Amino acid sequence: MRMARILKWDKTYEYRAWPGPEDTLAATIRRDFQSQQMEDRTDDYLLPVGLSALTFLPKIRAGKKFEIKQRIRTDAAVEIWRRIFSEKFPLNLNVQPVLEAVYPSATLTEGALDTPGRLVRMLMPHAFFCRVRKTRLSLRKGACKAEITEIEALGKETMTVALECRKLSPVADYLFAQGSPLLPNIDYGTWLRAQIKRRSSIGLVDDRRWPP
């Protein structure tokens, strides 16, 4: 039997900002980092409704893989995250304890782990469904990764810029070299929740987006 990949210590240090047209962070990263890859992708975020699960960031990556990250803490301007689950569909039953932690009021139904659509429908009404279309440029400078991503989500188009590394110092040192004040560090989940609050008509999961 294929075992689910539960990742207890897959830890990264991350800074994510949402610069406006007047901000220079994206241009500075393009200058200092080496471009690697351009990617078009759609990710579906399943944000837990319960306040006790706000540190979790679950998503279906490109319609094929279910991933969950958890924010451990913040160190200065940098957030520390760990990936606790990453698995392609169909998912193994070993994911059940993880789902219970993230969505404590949800009940696992038969076949819910087989496809993205069935998982989405099982999580109604325990999650906010947010489809995010991304055009993502990956860059690198030594051990530090960067991304510049144009996104479309919840009727809004914007840009997000991120730095990520397995160690704190490459991210912290680069941010320190930029001087202050820095743009706020806002992860995808926090940004998406802010957009939902601004749109009172946003409902919970819409299962019509997925096939059976």
XYZ file of C-alpha atoms in Angstrom:
212
model
C 0.000 0.000 0.000
C 1.292 3.444 -0.887
C 2.000 5.429 2.265
C 1.105 9.105 2.653
C 4.072 11.399 2.964
C 3.672 13.210 6.281
C 6.495 15.710 6.633
C 7.204 16.655 10.224
C 10.337 18.761 9.809
C 10.294 20.126 6.267
C 11.049 23.653 7.508
C 11.545 26.880 5.531
C 12.052 30.560 6.328
C 9.837 32.805 4.241
C 9.169 36.479 3.611
C 6.203 37.324 1.366
C 5.120 40.828 0.380
C 2.416 42.299 -1.860
C 4.080 45.337 -3.461
C 2.152 48.106 -5.161
C 3.125 49.763 -8.478
C 5.356 52.267 -6.680
C 7.356 49.637 -4.745
C 10.753 48.538 -6.069
C 11.162 45.150 -4.373
C 10.339 43.095 -7.479
C 12.748 45.098 -9.634
C 15.472 44.772 -6.996
C 15.069 40.999 -6.858
C 15.165 40.765 -10.651
C 18.459 42.669 -10.548
C 20.072 40.696 -7.717
C 18.794 37.167 -8.398
C 19.207 34.862 -11.387
C 15.992 33.913 -13.203
C 15.343 30.171 -13.431
C 11.836 29.224 -14.519
C 8.478 30.713 -15.550
C 5.368 28.720 -14.657
C 1.605 29.093 -15.145
C -0.364 27.244 -12.494
C -3.713 27.244 -10.695
C -3.808 26.399 -6.991
C -6.979 25.961 -4.933
C -6.701 27.023 -1.290
C -9.026 25.375 1.239
C -8.755 27.804 4.147
C -10.107 26.360 7.417
C -13.102 28.229 8.807
C -12.192 27.522 12.447
C -10.032 30.116 14.172
C -8.013 27.364 15.866
C -6.592 26.327 12.463
C -5.433 29.720 11.157
C -1.784 28.631 11.185
C -2.491 25.951 8.551
C -2.341 26.694 4.817
C -3.866 23.797 2.810
C -4.059 23.825 -0.965
C -4.582 21.605 -3.984
C -1.572 22.307 -6.203
C -2.333 22.381 -9.918
C -5.313 20.047 -9.439
C -3.043 17.082 -8.680
C -1.468 17.291 -5.229
C -2.795 18.109 -1.753
C -0.344 20.052 0.414
C -0.543 21.540 3.889
C 1.907 24.031 5.351
C 1.895 25.208 8.959
C 3.293 28.482 10.253
C 5.412 27.736 13.316
C 6.377 31.254 14.393
C 7.745 34.586 13.200
C 11.393 35.548 13.647
C 11.753 39.318 13.128
C 10.336 39.954 9.617
C 10.614 36.291 8.562
C 7.986 33.585 9.062
C 8.995 30.001 9.758
C 6.901 27.354 7.994
C 6.929 23.588 7.727
C 5.235 21.382 5.146
C 3.405 18.715 7.103
C 1.755 16.960 4.169
C 2.352 16.630 0.428
C 0.733 13.869 -1.618
C -0.769 13.316 -5.059
C -4.332 12.063 -5.417
C -5.659 9.556 -4.525
C -4.663 10.266 -0.923
C -3.829 7.563 1.611
C -5.897 7.151 4.784
C -2.822 8.198 6.760
C -3.840 11.791 6.023
C -6.910 11.477 8.272
C -5.190 12.700 11.513
C -3.876 15.714 9.607
C -7.333 16.553 8.230
C -8.810 16.219 11.729
C -6.287 18.749 13.042
C -6.920 21.251 10.254
C -10.703 20.744 9.901
C -11.792 19.429 13.332
C -15.533 19.531 12.550
C -15.285 17.704 9.205
C -16.133 13.996 8.891
C -14.230 11.815 6.443
C -16.651 10.363 3.882
C -16.214 7.329 1.628
C -14.172 8.127 -1.483
C -13.376 11.663 -0.285
C -9.632 11.074 -0.675
C -9.843 9.735 -4.217
C -10.071 12.980 -6.197
C -9.705 16.741 -5.625
C -13.419 17.261 -6.298
C -14.510 14.725 -3.687
C -12.150 16.199 -1.099
C -13.507 19.691 -1.781
C -17.089 18.537 -1.347
C -16.284 16.718 1.883
C -14.875 19.920 3.359
C -18.082 21.870 2.787
C -18.885 23.911 4.854
C -15.614 23.773 6.785
C -13.400 25.742 4.391
C -13.264 28.829 2.243
C -12.453 27.811 -1.331
C -10.130 30.276 -3.100
C -8.934 29.582 -6.648
C -5.648 31.376 -7.377
C -4.276 31.564 -10.914
C -0.536 32.211 -10.916
C 2.123 33.254 -13.404
C 5.247 32.624 -11.374
C 8.880 33.526 -12.074
C 11.361 31.571 -9.932
C 14.784 33.061 -9.166
C 17.801 32.120 -7.061
C 20.727 33.795 -5.335
C 22.978 31.263 -3.634
C 20.898 29.270 -1.150
C 18.036 31.750 -1.260
C 15.062 31.263 -3.581
C 12.799 34.061 -4.760
C 9.563 34.295 -6.688
C 7.707 37.070 -8.449
C 4.133 35.992 -9.099
C 1.274 37.688 -10.902
C -1.977 36.305 -9.492
C -5.704 36.443 -10.122
C -7.909 35.538 -7.172
C -11.378 36.477 -5.911
C -11.832 38.915 -8.772
C -8.570 40.756 -8.075
C -5.274 40.880 -9.974
C -2.092 41.677 -8.084
C 1.556 40.728 -7.543
C 3.250 38.894 -4.713
C 7.011 38.618 -4.121
C 8.650 36.076 -1.829
C 12.039 35.005 -0.491
C 12.541 31.500 0.880
C 15.412 29.443 2.280
C 16.091 26.457 4.511
C 18.177 28.763 6.715
C 17.257 32.100 8.252
C 20.370 34.141 7.474
C 20.148 34.337 3.631
C 16.618 35.747 3.826
C 17.223 37.980 6.852
C 20.520 39.322 5.494
C 18.996 40.223 2.133
C 16.061 41.988 3.774
C 18.417 43.879 6.108
C 20.413 45.080 3.105
C 17.244 46.619 1.646
C 16.917 48.970 4.596
C 13.659 49.817 6.293
C 10.742 50.058 6.426
C 9.998 46.687 4.867
C 6.645 45.800 3.385
C 4.570 43.639 5.770
C 5.128 39.886 5.629
C 1.707 38.508 4.597
C 1.245 34.868 3.613
C -1.263 33.635 1.009
C -3.833 32.566 3.589
C -3.816 35.897 5.412
C -4.063 37.841 2.137
C -6.923 35.678 0.837
C -8.865 36.006 4.098
C -8.543 39.778 3.885
C -10.070 39.728 0.399
C -12.926 37.503 1.607
C -13.728 39.972 4.398
C -13.951 42.767 1.838
C -16.446 40.790 -0.256
C -19.445 39.889 1.853
C -20.954 37.976 -1.082
C -18.154 35.393 -1.038
C -19.574 32.040 0.003
C -17.934 28.868 1.184
C -16.738 26.073 -1.085
C -18.419 25.974 -4.511
C -18.324 22.321 -5.586
C -19.435 23.150 -9.139
C -15.812 24.001 -9.918
C -14.835 20.341 -9.666
C -15.928 17.178 -11.515
C -17.263 14.252 -9.440
